[in-house]
PDB file of C-alpha atoms in Angstrom:
ATOM      1  CA  MET A 855      -0.006  -0.021  -0.028  1.00 71.00           C
ATOM      2  CA  PRO A 856       2.678   2.668   0.823  1.00 78.00           C
ATOM      3  CA  ASP A 857       4.446   1.959  -2.578  1.00 85.00           C
ATOM      4  CA  GLN A 858       1.084   2.189  -4.410  1.00 89.00           C
ATOM      5  CA  MET A 859       0.226   5.435  -2.735  1.00 90.00           C
ATOM      6  CA  HIS A 860       3.659   6.929  -3.347  1.00 93.00           C
ATOM      7  CA  ASN A 861       3.663   5.956  -6.980  1.00 93.00           C
ATOM      8  CA  LYS A 862       0.180   7.500  -7.427  1.00 95.00           C
ATOM      9  CA  ALA A 863       1.499  10.782  -5.938  1.00 95.00           C
ATOM     10  CA  LEU A 864       4.414  10.773  -8.459  1.00 96.00           C
ATOM     11  CA  GLU A 865       1.940   9.988 -11.237  1.00 97.00           C
ATOM     12  CA  VAL A 866      -0.274  12.949 -10.278  1.00 97.00           C
ATOM     13  CA  MET A 867       2.780  15.239 -10.205  1.00 97.00           C
ATOM     14  CA  ASP A 868       3.806  14.052 -13.695  1.00 97.00           C
ATOM     15  CA  GLU A 869       0.370  14.804 -15.032  1.00 97.00           C
ATOM     16  CA  PHE A 870       0.338  18.464 -13.821  1.00 97.00           C
ATOM     17  CA  ILE A 871       4.033  18.992 -14.770  1.00 97.00           C
ATOM     18  CA  ALA A 872       3.311  17.778 -18.298  1.00 97.00           C
ATOM     19  CA  LYS A 873       0.394  20.306 -18.554  1.00 97.00           C
ATOM     20  CA  ASP A 874       2.533  23.071 -16.986  1.00 96.00           C
ATOM     21  CA  GLU A 875      -0.270  23.657 -14.497  1.00 95.00           C
ATOM     22  CA  PRO A 876      -0.058  24.645 -10.815  1.00 94.00           C
ATOM     23  CA  PHE A 877      -1.192  21.883  -8.534  1.00 95.00           C
ATOM     24  CA  PHE A 878      -1.903  20.991  -4.896  1.00 95.00           C
ATOM     25  CA  LEU A 879      -0.905  17.603  -3.580  1.00 96.00           C
ATOM     26  CA  TYR A 880      -1.873  16.418  -0.125  1.00 95.00           C
ATOM     27  CA  TYR A 881       0.041  13.368   0.623  1.00 94.00           C
ATOM     28  CA  PRO A 882      -0.716  11.716   4.079  1.00 91.00           C
ATOM     29  CA  SER A 883       1.693   8.823   3.850  1.00 89.00           C
ATOM     30  CA  HIS A 884       0.867   5.571   5.554  1.00 83.00           C
ATOM     31  CA  LEU A 885       4.453   5.596   6.738  1.00 85.00           C
ATOM     32  CA  VAL A 886       5.303   5.484   9.565  1.00 82.00           C
ATOM     33  CA  HIS A 887       1.970   4.385  10.849  1.00 80.00           C
ATOM     34  CA  GLY A 888       1.148   0.916  12.077  1.00 77.00           C
ATOM     35  CA  PRO A 889       1.389  -1.860  11.081  1.00 82.00           C
ATOM     36  CA  ILE A 890       5.200  -1.452  11.009  1.00 85.00           C
ATOM     37  CA  LEU A 891       5.973  -3.353   7.761  1.00 87.00           C
ATOM     38  CA  PRO A 892       8.803  -1.771   5.816  1.00 89.00           C
ATOM     39  CA  HIS A 893       9.271  -2.784   2.212  1.00 91.00           C
ATOM     40  CA  GLU A 894      11.757  -5.520   1.698  1.00 92.00           C
ATOM     41  CA  ARG A 895      14.141  -3.224  -0.056  1.00 93.00           C
ATOM     42  CA  PHE A 896      14.512  -1.240   3.164  1.00 94.00           C
ATOM     43  CA  ARG A 897      14.645  -4.032   5.693  1.00 94.00           C
ATOM     44  CA  GLY A 898      17.818  -4.145   7.633  1.00 93.00           C
ATOM     45  CA  THR A 899      19.026  -0.827   6.285  1.00 93.00           C
ATOM     46  CA  SER A 900      18.650   1.323   9.441  1.00 89.00           C
ATOM     47  CA  GLY A 901      20.329  -0.924  12.017  1.00 84.00           C
ATOM     48  CA  PHE A 902      17.363  -0.002  14.307  1.00 83.00           C
ATOM     49  CA  GLY A 903      14.820  -2.667  13.494  1.00 85.00           C
ATOM     50  CA  ASP A 904      11.615  -2.506  11.416  1.00 87.00           C
ATOM     51  CA  TYR A 905      10.605   0.893  12.688  1.00 86.00           C
ATOM     52  CA  GLY A 906      13.972   2.430  11.795  1.00 88.00           C
ATOM     53  CA  ASP A 907      13.710   0.870   8.379  1.00 91.00           C
ATOM     54  CA  PHE A 908      10.272   2.331   8.031  1.00 90.00           C
ATOM     55  CA  VAL A 909      11.640   5.805   8.774  1.00 91.00           C
ATOM     56  CA  LEU A 910      14.194   5.467   6.112  1.00 94.00           C
ATOM     57  CA  GLN A 911      11.617   4.316   3.662  1.00 95.00           C
ATOM     58  CA  LEU A 912       9.694   7.536   4.350  1.00 94.00           C
ATOM     59  CA  ASP A 913      12.810   9.579   4.029  1.00 95.00           C
ATOM     60  CA  SER A 914      13.441   7.958   0.579  1.00 96.00           C
ATOM     61  CA  TYR A 915       9.857   8.795  -0.545  1.00 96.00           C
ATOM     62  CA  VAL A 916      10.088  12.463   0.544  1.00 96.00           C
ATOM     63  CA  GLY A 917      13.394  12.731  -1.399  1.00 97.00           C
ATOM     64  CA  GLU A 918      11.776  11.295  -4.505  1.00 97.00           C
ATOM     65  CA  LEU A 919       9.014  13.932  -4.340  1.00 97.00           C
ATOM     66  CA  ALA A 920      11.584  16.699  -3.990  1.00 97.00           C
ATOM     67  CA  ASP A 921      13.675  15.307  -6.790  1.00 98.00           C
ATOM     68  CA  LYS A 922      10.687  15.228  -9.041  1.00 98.00           C
ATOM     69  CA  LEU A 923      10.109  18.952  -8.529  1.00 98.00           C
ATOM     70  CA  LYS A 924      13.779  19.766  -9.045  1.00 98.00           C
ATOM     71  CA  GLN A 925      14.004  17.723 -12.264  1.00 97.00           C
ATOM     72  CA  ALA A 926      10.889  19.668 -13.519  1.00 97.00           C
ATOM     73  CA  GLY A 927      12.561  22.989 -12.706  1.00 98.00           C
ATOM     74  CA  ILE A 928       9.755  24.063 -10.301  1.00 97.00           C
ATOM     75  CA  TYR A 929      11.189  23.264  -6.930  1.00 98.00           C
ATOM     76  CA  ASP A 930      12.198  26.828  -6.114  1.00 97.00           C
ATOM     77  CA  ASN A 931       8.602  27.991  -6.844  1.00 96.00           C
ATOM     78  CA  THR A 932       6.835  25.254  -4.887  1.00 97.00           C
ATOM     79  CA  ILE A 933       5.683  25.322  -1.309  1.00 97.00           C
ATOM     80  CA  PHE A 934       6.880  21.936   0.106  1.00 98.00           C
ATOM     81  CA  ILE A 935       5.593  21.195   3.674  1.00 97.00           C
ATOM     82  CA  PHE A 936       6.775  18.200   5.665  1.00 96.00           C
ATOM     83  CA  THR A 937       5.167  17.685   9.161  1.00 95.00           C
ATOM     84  CA  SER A 938       3.232  15.364  11.367  1.00 91.00           C
ATOM     85  CA  ASP A 939      -0.012  15.822  13.175  1.00 87.00           C
ATOM     86  CA  ASN A 940       0.796  13.757  16.276  1.00 88.00           C
ATOM     87  CA  GLY A 941       3.607  12.283  18.273  1.00 85.00           C
ATOM     88  CA  ALA A 942       4.911   8.829  18.376  1.00 82.00           C
ATOM     89  CA  SER A 943       2.445   6.018  18.595  1.00 80.00           C
ATOM     90  CA  SER A 944       2.627   3.308  21.397  1.00 75.00           C
ATOM     91  CA  ILE A 945       2.203   0.736  18.640  1.00 75.00           C
ATOM     92  CA  ILE A 946       5.958   0.957  17.963  1.00 77.00           C
ATOM     93  CA  ASP A 947       6.825  -0.383  21.510  1.00 75.00           C
ATOM     94  CA  ILE A 948       8.260   2.794  22.966  1.00 76.00           C
ATOM     95  CA  PRO A 949       9.886   1.208  26.005  1.00 79.00           C
ATOM     96  CA  LYS A 950      11.770  -1.305  23.799  1.00 78.00           C
ATOM     97  CA  MET A 951      13.090   1.603  21.532  1.00 78.00           C
ATOM     98  CA  GLN A 952      14.110   3.496  24.645  1.00 80.00           C
ATOM     99  CA  GLU A 953      16.092   0.513  25.815  1.00 82.00           C
ATOM    100  CA  GLN A 954      17.851   0.567  22.416  1.00 79.00           C
ATOM    101  CA  GLY A 955      18.818   4.203  22.988  1.00 81.00           C
ATOM    102  CA  HIS A 956      16.110   5.974  21.054  1.00 82.00           C
ATOM    103  CA  ASP A 957      13.328   8.014  22.605  1.00 84.00           C
ATOM    104  CA  PRO A 958      10.732   8.768  19.843  1.00 83.00           C
ATOM    105  CA  SER A 959       9.138  11.406  22.078  1.00 84.00           C
ATOM    106  CA  ASN A 960      12.479  13.065  22.684  1.00 87.00           C
ATOM    107  CA  GLY A 961      12.029  13.376  26.429  1.00 87.00           C
ATOM    108  CA  LEU A 962       8.480  14.730  26.180  1.00 89.00           C
ATOM    109  CA  ARG A 963       5.684  13.142  28.268  1.00 88.00           C
ATOM    110  CA  GLY A 964       3.059  11.080  26.458  1.00 83.00           C
ATOM    111  CA  HIS A 965       2.576   9.973  22.845  1.00 83.00           C
ATOM    112  CA  LYS A 966      -0.018   9.979  20.163  1.00 86.00           C
ATOM    113  CA  MET A 967      -3.572  10.960  21.349  1.00 84.00           C
ATOM    114  CA  HIS A 968      -2.217  12.508  24.595  1.00 85.00           C
ATOM    115  CA  ILE A 969      -2.797  16.093  25.646  1.00 88.00           C
ATOM    116  CA  TRP A 970       0.806  16.233  26.909  1.00 90.00           C
ATOM    117  CA  GLU A 971       3.492  17.612  24.611  1.00 92.00           C
ATOM    118  CA  GLY A 972       4.589  14.177  23.438  1.00 89.00           C
ATOM    119  CA  GLY A 973       1.171  13.850  21.816  1.00 89.00           C
ATOM    120  CA  HIS A 974       1.355  16.783  19.437  1.00 90.00           C
ATOM    121  CA  ARG A 975       4.651  18.879  19.668  1.00 92.00           C
ATOM    122  CA  GLU A 976       6.155  18.109  16.195  1.00 91.00           C
ATOM    123  CA  PRO A 977       8.573  19.941  13.843  1.00 91.00           C
ATOM    124  CA  THR A 978       7.350  21.560  10.692  1.00 94.00           C
ATOM    125  CA  ILE A 979       9.641  21.841   7.747  1.00 95.00           C
ATOM    126  CA  VAL A 980       8.717  24.284   4.961  1.00 96.00           C
ATOM    127  CA  SER A 981      10.675  24.728   1.708  1.00 96.00           C
ATOM    128  CA  TYR A 982       9.845  27.633  -0.670  1.00 96.00           C
ATOM    129  CA  PRO A 983      13.166  28.935  -2.020  1.00 96.00           C
ATOM    130  CA  ASN A 984      11.539  31.803  -4.005  1.00 95.00           C
ATOM    131  CA  LEU A 985      10.089  33.220  -0.778  1.00 92.00           C
ATOM    132  CA  ILE A 986      11.701  31.616   2.313  1.00 91.00           C
ATOM    133  CA  PRO A 987      15.383  32.305   2.999  1.00 88.00           C
ATOM    134  CA  ALA A 988      17.405  29.111   3.391  1.00 89.00           C
ATOM    135  CA  GLY A 989      18.145  28.281   7.062  1.00 89.00           C
ATOM    136  CA  THR A 990      15.248  30.243   8.528  1.00 88.00           C
ATOM    137  CA  THR A 991      14.193  28.758  11.787  1.00 90.00           C
ATOM    138  CA  SER A 992      11.612  29.703  14.510  1.00 92.00           C
ATOM    139  CA  ASN A 993      10.496  28.311  17.804  1.00 92.00           C
ATOM    140  CA  GLN A 994       7.244  30.302  17.836  1.00 94.00           C
ATOM    141  CA  MET A 995       4.017  28.476  18.527  1.00 94.00           C
ATOM    142  CA  ILE A 996       2.066  27.412  15.479  1.00 95.00           C
ATOM    143  CA  SER A 997      -0.744  25.057  14.586  1.00 95.00           C
ATOM    144  CA  HIS A 998      -1.567  23.016  11.455  1.00 95.00           C
ATOM    145  CA  SER A 999      -4.716  25.044  11.286  1.00 96.00           C
ATOM    146  CA  ASP A1000      -2.453  27.996  10.423  1.00 98.00           C
ATOM    147  CA  PHE A1001      -1.640  26.570   6.972  1.00 97.00           C
ATOM    148  CA  TYR A1002      -4.994  27.779   5.665  1.00 97.00           C
ATOM    149  CA  ALA A1003      -4.504  31.466   6.467  1.00 98.00           C
ATOM    150  CA  THR A1004      -0.877  31.260   5.469  1.00 97.00           C
ATOM    151  CA  ILE A1005      -1.511  29.952   1.947  1.00 96.00           C
ATOM    152  CA  ALA A1006      -4.395  32.360   1.567  1.00 97.00           C
ATOM    153  CA  GLU A1007      -2.121  35.294   2.310  1.00 97.00           C
ATOM    154  CA  ILE A1008       0.520  34.064  -0.222  1.00 95.00           C
ATOM    155  CA  LEU A1009      -2.273  33.733  -2.780  1.00 94.00           C
ATOM    156  CA  GLU A1010      -3.683  37.120  -1.771  1.00 96.00           C
ATOM    157  CA  ALA A1011      -7.038  35.500  -1.248  1.00 96.00           C
ATOM    158  CA  ASP A1012      -9.576  36.969   1.130  1.00 95.00           C
ATOM    159  CA  LEU A1013     -11.086  34.625   3.775  1.00 95.00           C
ATOM    160  CA  ALA A1014     -14.758  34.783   4.696  1.00 96.00           C
ATOM    161  CA  ASP A1015     -15.504  35.531   8.254  1.00 95.00           C
ATOM    162  CA  ASN A1016     -16.839  31.964   8.875  1.00 94.00           C
ATOM    163  CA  VAL A1017     -13.795  30.234   7.307  1.00 95.00           C
ATOM    164  CA  ALA A1018     -10.606  29.104   9.106  1.00 96.00           C
ATOM    165  CA  GLU A1019     -11.763  30.646  12.391  1.00 96.00           C
ATOM    166  CA  ASP A1020      -8.671  29.357  14.236  1.00 96.00           C
ATOM    167  CA  SER A1021      -6.105  29.993  11.453  1.00 98.00           C
ATOM    168  CA  TYR A1022      -3.299  32.601  11.802  1.00 97.00           C
ATOM    169  CA  SER A1023      -1.025  33.305   8.889  1.00 97.00           C
ATOM    170  CA  ASN A1024       2.633  32.139   9.463  1.00 96.00           C
ATOM    171  CA  LEU A1025       3.976  33.852   6.423  1.00 95.00           C
ATOM    172  CA  ALA A1026       5.989  36.389   8.408  1.00 93.00           C
ATOM    173  CA  LEU A1027       7.541  33.550  10.384  1.00 93.00           C
ATOM    174  CA  TRP A1028       8.383  31.778   7.108  1.00 93.00           C
ATOM    175  CA  GLN A1029      10.138  34.891   5.934  1.00 90.00           C
ATOM    176  CA  GLY A1030      12.291  35.258   9.032  1.00 89.00           C
ATOM    177  CA  ASN A1031      10.298  37.644  11.239  1.00 90.00           C
ATOM    178  CA  ASP A1032      10.464  35.636  14.365  1.00 88.00           C
ATOM    179  CA  GLN A1033       7.537  37.337  16.251  1.00 90.00           C
ATOM    180  CA  ALA A1034       4.587  35.448  17.799  1.00 92.00           C
ATOM    181  CA  VAL A1035       1.710  35.139  15.434  1.00 93.00           C
ATOM    182  CA  ARG A1036      -0.825  33.758  17.966  1.00 94.00           C
ATOM    183  CA  GLN A1037      -1.275  34.342  21.628  1.00 94.00           C
ATOM    184  CA  ASP A1038      -2.840  30.984  22.480  1.00 95.00           C
ATOM    185  CA  ILE A1039      -3.054  27.544  21.126  1.00 96.00           C
ATOM    186  CA  ILE A1040      -5.769  25.045  22.156  1.00 94.00           C
ATOM    187  CA  HIS A1041      -5.243  21.280  21.975  1.00 91.00           C
ATOM    188  CA  SER A1042      -7.619  18.411  22.330  1.00 88.00           C
ATOM    189  CA  ALA A1043      -6.924  14.825  23.198  1.00 84.00           C
ATOM    190  CA  VAL A1044      -8.442  11.776  21.715  1.00 80.00           C
ATOM    191  CA  ASN A1045     -11.385  11.875  24.188  1.00 76.00           C
ATOM    192  CA  GLY A1046     -11.943  15.545  23.501  1.00 79.00           C
ATOM    193  CA  GLY A1047     -10.348  16.897  26.649  1.00 82.00           C
ATOM    194  CA  PHE A1048      -8.776  20.288  26.301  1.00 89.00           C
ATOM    195  CA  SER A1049      -5.486  22.124  26.954  1.00 93.00           C
ATOM    196  CA  ILE A1050      -4.599  25.686  26.390  1.00 95.00           C
ATOM    197  CA  ARG A1051      -1.114  27.212  26.099  1.00 96.00           C
ATOM    198  CA  ARG A1052      -0.210  30.830  26.424  1.00 96.00           C
ATOM    199  CA  ASP A1053       3.459  31.858  26.244  1.00 94.00           C
ATOM    200  CA  PHE A1054       5.263  29.287  28.463  1.00 96.00           C
ATOM    201  CA  TRP A1055       2.168  28.320  30.547  1.00 97.00           C
ATOM    202  CA  LYS A1056       0.180  25.276  29.697  1.00 96.00           C
ATOM    203  CA  LEU A1057      -3.043  24.229  31.405  1.00 94.00           C
ATOM    204  CA  ASN A1058      -4.301  20.659  30.804  1.00 91.00           C
ATOM    205  CA  VAL A1059      -8.089  20.226  31.673  1.00 86.00           C
ATOM    206  CA  VAL A1060      -7.665  16.431  31.988  1.00 77.00           C
ATOM    207  CA  LYS A1061      -5.924  14.302  34.567  1.00 64.00           C
ATOM    208  CA  ASP A1062      -5.234  11.213  32.520  1.00 66.00           C
ATOM    209  CA  GLY A1063      -3.654  12.769  29.402  1.00 67.00           C
ATOM    210  CA  GLY A1064      -6.982  12.502  27.494  1.00 64.00           C
ATOM    211  CA  MET A1065      -6.668   8.843  26.677  1.00 59.00           C
ATOM    212  CA  LYS A1066      -9.649   7.418  28.500  1.00 55.00           C
ATOM    213  CA  MET A1067     -12.011   6.344  25.727  1.00 46.00           C
ATOM    214  CA  ASP A1068     -14.911   4.888  27.754  1.00 47.00           C
ATOM    215  CA  TYR A1069     -15.255   7.666  30.382  1.00 40.00           C
ATOM    216  CA  GLN A1070     -19.009   7.752  30.147  1.00 40.00           C
ATOM    217  CA  ARG A1071     -19.334   4.132  31.400  1.00 41.00           C
ATOM    218  CA  GLU A1072     -16.266   3.934  33.642  1.00 49.00           C
ATOM    219  CA  ILE A1073     -16.237   7.231  35.580  1.00 44.00           C
ATOM    220  CA  GLU A1074     -18.922   8.214  38.006  1.00 45.00           C
ATOM    221  CA  ASP A1075     -17.377  11.607  38.955  1.00 45.00           C
ATOM    222  CA  TYR A1076     -16.529  13.474  35.783  1.00 41.00           C
ATOM    223  CA  LYS A1077     -14.669  16.052  37.855  1.00 42.00           C
ATOM    224  CA  GLU A1078     -11.909  13.512  38.237  1.00 41.00           C
ATOM    225  CA  VAL A1079     -11.208  14.003  34.470  1.00 44.00           C
ATOM    226  CA  PHE A1080     -12.692  17.131  33.159  1.00 50.00           C
ATOM    227  CA  GLN A1081     -11.543  19.935  35.423  1.00 55.00           C
ATOM    228  CA  PRO A1082      -8.489  22.220  35.480  1.00 60.00           C
ATOM    229  CA  ALA A1083      -5.976  19.687  36.711  1.00 76.00           C
ATOM    230  CA  GLU A1084      -2.512  20.376  35.451  1.00 90.00           C
ATOM    231  CA  LEU A1085      -0.508  23.585  34.972  1.00 94.00           C
ATOM    232  CA  TYR A1086       3.016  23.505  33.656  1.00 96.00           C
ATOM    233  CA  ASP A1087       5.730  26.073  33.146  1.00 98.00           C
ATOM    234  CA  LEU A1088       7.240  24.850  29.862  1.00 97.00           C
ATOM    235  CA  ARG A1089      10.298  27.011  30.209  1.00 95.00           C
ATOM    236  CA  ASP A1090      11.971  24.572  32.610  1.00 94.00           C
ATOM    237  CA  ASP A1091       9.475  21.695  32.465  1.00 96.00           C
ATOM    238  CA  LEU A1092       8.949  20.773  28.897  1.00 94.00           C
ATOM    239  CA  SER A1093       8.381  17.106  29.916  1.00 92.00           C
ATOM    240  CA  GLU A1094       5.462  18.146  32.075  1.00 92.00           C
ATOM    241  CA  THR A1095       6.402  16.428  35.273  1.00 90.00           C
ATOM    242  CA  ASN A1096       5.929  19.263  37.876  1.00 92.00           C
ATOM    243  CA  ASN A1097       2.312  20.293  38.233  1.00 92.00           C
ATOM    244  CA  VAL A1098       2.350  23.834  39.652  1.00 94.00           C
ATOM    245  CA  ILE A1099      -1.492  24.461  39.484  1.00 92.00           C
ATOM    246  CA  ALA A1100      -1.754  25.060  43.208  1.00 91.00           C
ATOM    247  CA  ASP A1101       1.010  27.745  43.086  1.00 95.00           C
ATOM    248  CA  HIS A1102      -0.498  29.968  40.320  1.00 95.00           C
ATOM    249  CA  PRO A1103      -4.250  30.381  40.711  1.00 92.00           C
ATOM    250  CA  GLU A1104      -4.121  33.655  38.793  1.00 95.00           C
ATOM    251  CA  VAL A1105      -2.620  31.909  35.785  1.00 96.00           C
ATOM    252  CA  VAL A1106      -5.254  29.224  35.942  1.00 92.00           C
ATOM    253  CA  GLU A1107      -8.019  31.774  36.083  1.00 92.00           C
ATOM    254  CA  GLU A1108      -6.581  33.651  33.090  1.00 95.00           C
ATOM    255  CA  LEU A1109      -6.211  30.562  31.020  1.00 95.00           C
ATOM    256  CA  MET A1110      -9.587  29.280  31.927  1.00 92.00           C
ATOM    257  CA  ALA A1111     -11.148  32.505  30.918  1.00 93.00           C
ATOM    258  CA  ALA A1112      -9.324  32.409  27.575  1.00 94.00           C
ATOM    259  CA  LEU A1113     -10.417  28.807  26.945  1.00 93.00           C
ATOM    260  CA  GLU A1114     -14.012  29.598  27.888  1.00 91.00           C
ATOM    261  CA  GLU A1115     -14.055  32.648  25.600  1.00 94.00           C
ATOM    262  CA  ALA A1116     -12.746  30.606  22.716  1.00 94.00           C
ATOM    263  CA  ILE A1117     -15.320  27.884  23.251  1.00 91.00           C
ATOM    264  CA  LEU A1118     -18.293  30.242  23.604  1.00 91.00           C
ATOM    265  CA  ALA A1119     -17.124  32.275  20.564  1.00 94.00           C
ATOM    266  CA  GLY A1120     -16.563  29.197  18.418  1.00 93.00           C
ATOM    267  CA  ARG A1121     -13.281  30.672  17.262  1.00 95.00           C
ATOM    268  CA  THR A1122      -9.920  32.176  18.314  1.00 95.00           C
ATOM    269  CA  THR A1123      -9.450  34.729  15.533  1.00 95.00           C
ATOM    270  CA  PRO A1124     -11.334  38.108  15.514  1.00 94.00           C
ATOM    271  CA  GLY A1125     -14.731  37.956  13.951  1.00 95.00           C
ATOM    272  CA  GLU A1126     -18.411  37.019  14.466  1.00 95.00           C
ATOM    273  CA  ASN A1127     -19.106  34.207  16.887  1.00 94.00           C
ATOM    274  CA  GLN A1128     -19.536  30.761  15.226  1.00 92.00           C
ATOM    275  CA  ALA A1129     -21.806  27.985  16.388  1.00 85.00           C
ATOM    276  CA  ASN A1130     -20.545  24.774  18.068  1.00 84.00           C
ATOM    277  CA  GLN A1131     -22.312  21.485  18.179  1.00 76.00           C
ATOM    278  CA  PRO A1132     -22.934  19.237  21.197  1.00 74.00           C
ATOM    279  CA  ASP A1133     -21.523  15.721  21.362  1.00 72.00           C
ATOM    280  CA  LEU A1134     -24.317  13.885  19.595  1.00 72.00           C
ATOM    281  CA  PRO A1135     -26.188  11.588  20.083  1.00 71.00           C
ATOM    282  CA  THR A1136     -25.731  12.254  23.857  1.00 71.00           C
ATOM    283  CA  GLY A1137     -26.482  15.925  23.496  1.00 73.00           C
ATOM    284  CA  ASP A1138     -23.890  16.672  26.086  1.00 74.00           C
ATOM    285  CA  TRP A1139     -20.326  18.013  25.932  1.00 78.00           C
ATOM    286  CA  GLU A1140     -18.631  16.729  29.105  1.00 75.00           C
ATOM    287  CA  GLN A1141     -15.242  17.978  28.061  1.00 77.00           C
ATOM    288  CA  VAL A1142     -16.447  21.559  28.710  1.00 80.00           C
ATOM    289  CA  ALA A1143     -18.210  20.979  31.945  1.00 77.00           C
ATOM    290  CA  PHE A1144     -15.952  23.547  33.474  1.00 78.00           C
ATOM    291  CA  LEU A1145     -17.759  26.331  31.749  1.00 80.00           C
ATOM    292  CA  SER A1146     -19.355  28.814  34.117  1.00 80.00           C
ATOM    293  CA  ASN A1147     -22.716  28.484  32.298  1.00 82.00           C
ATOM    294  CA  TYR A1148     -22.300  24.927  31.221  1.00 80.00           C
ATOM    295  CA  GLU A1149     -25.925  23.716  31.403  1.00 82.00           C
ATOM    296  CA  GLU A1150     -27.260  26.760  29.701  1.00 85.00           C
ATOM    297  CA  TYR A1151     -24.705  26.615  26.956  1.00 84.00           C
ATOM    298  CA  VAL A1152     -25.266  22.952  26.160  1.00 82.00           C
ATOM    299  CA  LYS A1153     -28.992  23.495  26.152  1.00 84.00           C
ATOM    300  CA  SER A1154     -28.494  26.257  23.531  1.00 86.00           C
ATOM    301  CA  LEU A1155     -26.494  23.850  21.352  1.00 84.00           C
ATOM    302  CA  ASN A1156     -29.062  21.135  21.717  1.00 84.00           C
ATOM    303  CA  ASP A1157     -31.832  23.461  20.847  1.00 86.00           C
ATOM    304  CA  LYS A1158     -30.052  24.396  17.652  1.00 84.00           C
ATOM    305  CA  ALA A1159     -29.252  20.728  16.872  1.00 83.00           C
ATOM    306  CA  ILE A1160     -32.882  19.928  17.217  1.00 86.00           C
ATOM    307  CA  ALA A1161     -33.873  22.832  15.035  1.00 88.00           C
ATOM    308  CA  ASP A1162     -31.376  21.739  12.353  1.00 85.00           C
ATOM    309  CA  GLY A1163     -32.786  18.128  12.388  1.00 85.00           C
ATOM    310  CA  LEU A1164     -29.577  16.591  13.716  1.00 83.00           C
ATOM    311  CA  VAL A1165     -31.266  14.963  16.741  1.00 80.00           C
ATOM    312  CA  ASP A1166     -34.654  14.838  18.422  1.00 82.00           C
ATOM    313  CA  GLN A1167     -35.593  15.732  21.945  1.00 82.00           C
ATOM    314  CA  LYS A1168     -36.707  12.135  22.742  1.00 81.00           C
ATOM    315  CA  THR A1169     -33.257  10.813  21.921  1.00 79.00           C
ATOM    316  CA  LEU A1170     -31.520  13.440  24.093  1.00 76.00           C
ATOM    317  CA  ASP A1171     -33.816  12.688  27.055  1.00 76.00           C
ATOM    318  CA  THR A1172     -32.704   9.038  27.056  1.00 72.00           C
ATOM    319  CA  LYS A1173     -28.992   9.817  27.258  1.00 63.00           C
ATOM    320  CA  PRO A1174     -27.012  10.315  30.508  1.00 55.00           C
ATOM    321  CA  LYS A1175     -26.147  13.815  31.464  1.00 58.00           C
ATOM    322  CA  VAL A1176     -23.185  15.388  33.291  1.00 53.00           C
ATOM    323  CA  THR A1177     -23.596  18.252  35.745  1.00 50.00           C
ATOM    324  CA  LYS A1178     -21.287  21.253  35.762  1.00 48.00           C
ATOM    325  CA  ALA A1179     -17.870  20.420  37.161  1.00 45.00           C
ATOM    326  CA  ARG A1180     -15.979  23.775  37.524  1.00 42.00           C
ATOM    327  CA  GLY A1181     -13.226  23.875  40.118  1.00 41.00           C
ATOM    328  CA  ILE A1182      -9.572  23.236  40.729  1.00 38.00           C
TER     329      ILE A1182
END
């Protein structure tokens, strides 16, 4: 499958290059996702087992894409983005890799699907020689959602008010102006639990890293999961091991207010408020039970969902509810 997908990507590129037409190619490679099955021509090449061989296979594929652009003479005028939307997966047997001297989370806590930094802090590599000076680097906070506004700015395209409501252009960063483009960034774990980061502060509104999938059946007290539970100073605790939530109530209050504002507004960029949707079919949204007006807010979402024909009141009445759970 990886070879088939890669060959198709090269085929699509050839078609557009032959027509001398601009193109957009989104290529979410199966590599290095499970199952870890490197192609036979890469097996044993890394000296670090199947996973290492898989990584080399991906490296080779990325190189072939870049070479295709260079051979066609359009590499310098192409925006080439290489990144990942999550951290290392536990499917690769992380403890075993650590024993071999490799930490795929690079010292960060957690892995794929976690709210901790190991779940989502990933590098982003962008090549665009005609616009981005070689060797430009930045440690500013960005999100994949920012690609939308960034590309729109490059294309000089206006965005409607209800489009890309959480997207901030990174173009200035790409061009070497290393100034913050966003004040906050909000993450969600696999179970929908939230965290918010502002500067070096990060507040996690879950206690278990956001990995509990069956919380509705397993947890009687939702406050044990969905409440402000962890505050970290990432300046000297990037691995999120020292919870300082009890020492900085003013920071917790500030970040909770910012998170609540973003949820109620349905966006983090300036503009008209946008509607959210409850967690159907339950008609609830336990992950935001910390909101000061939680019950009223969820009722407004449910009323709209009913009006839009997404659910009926009878169905909502049969589902379990969660009461407001604000607190530290």
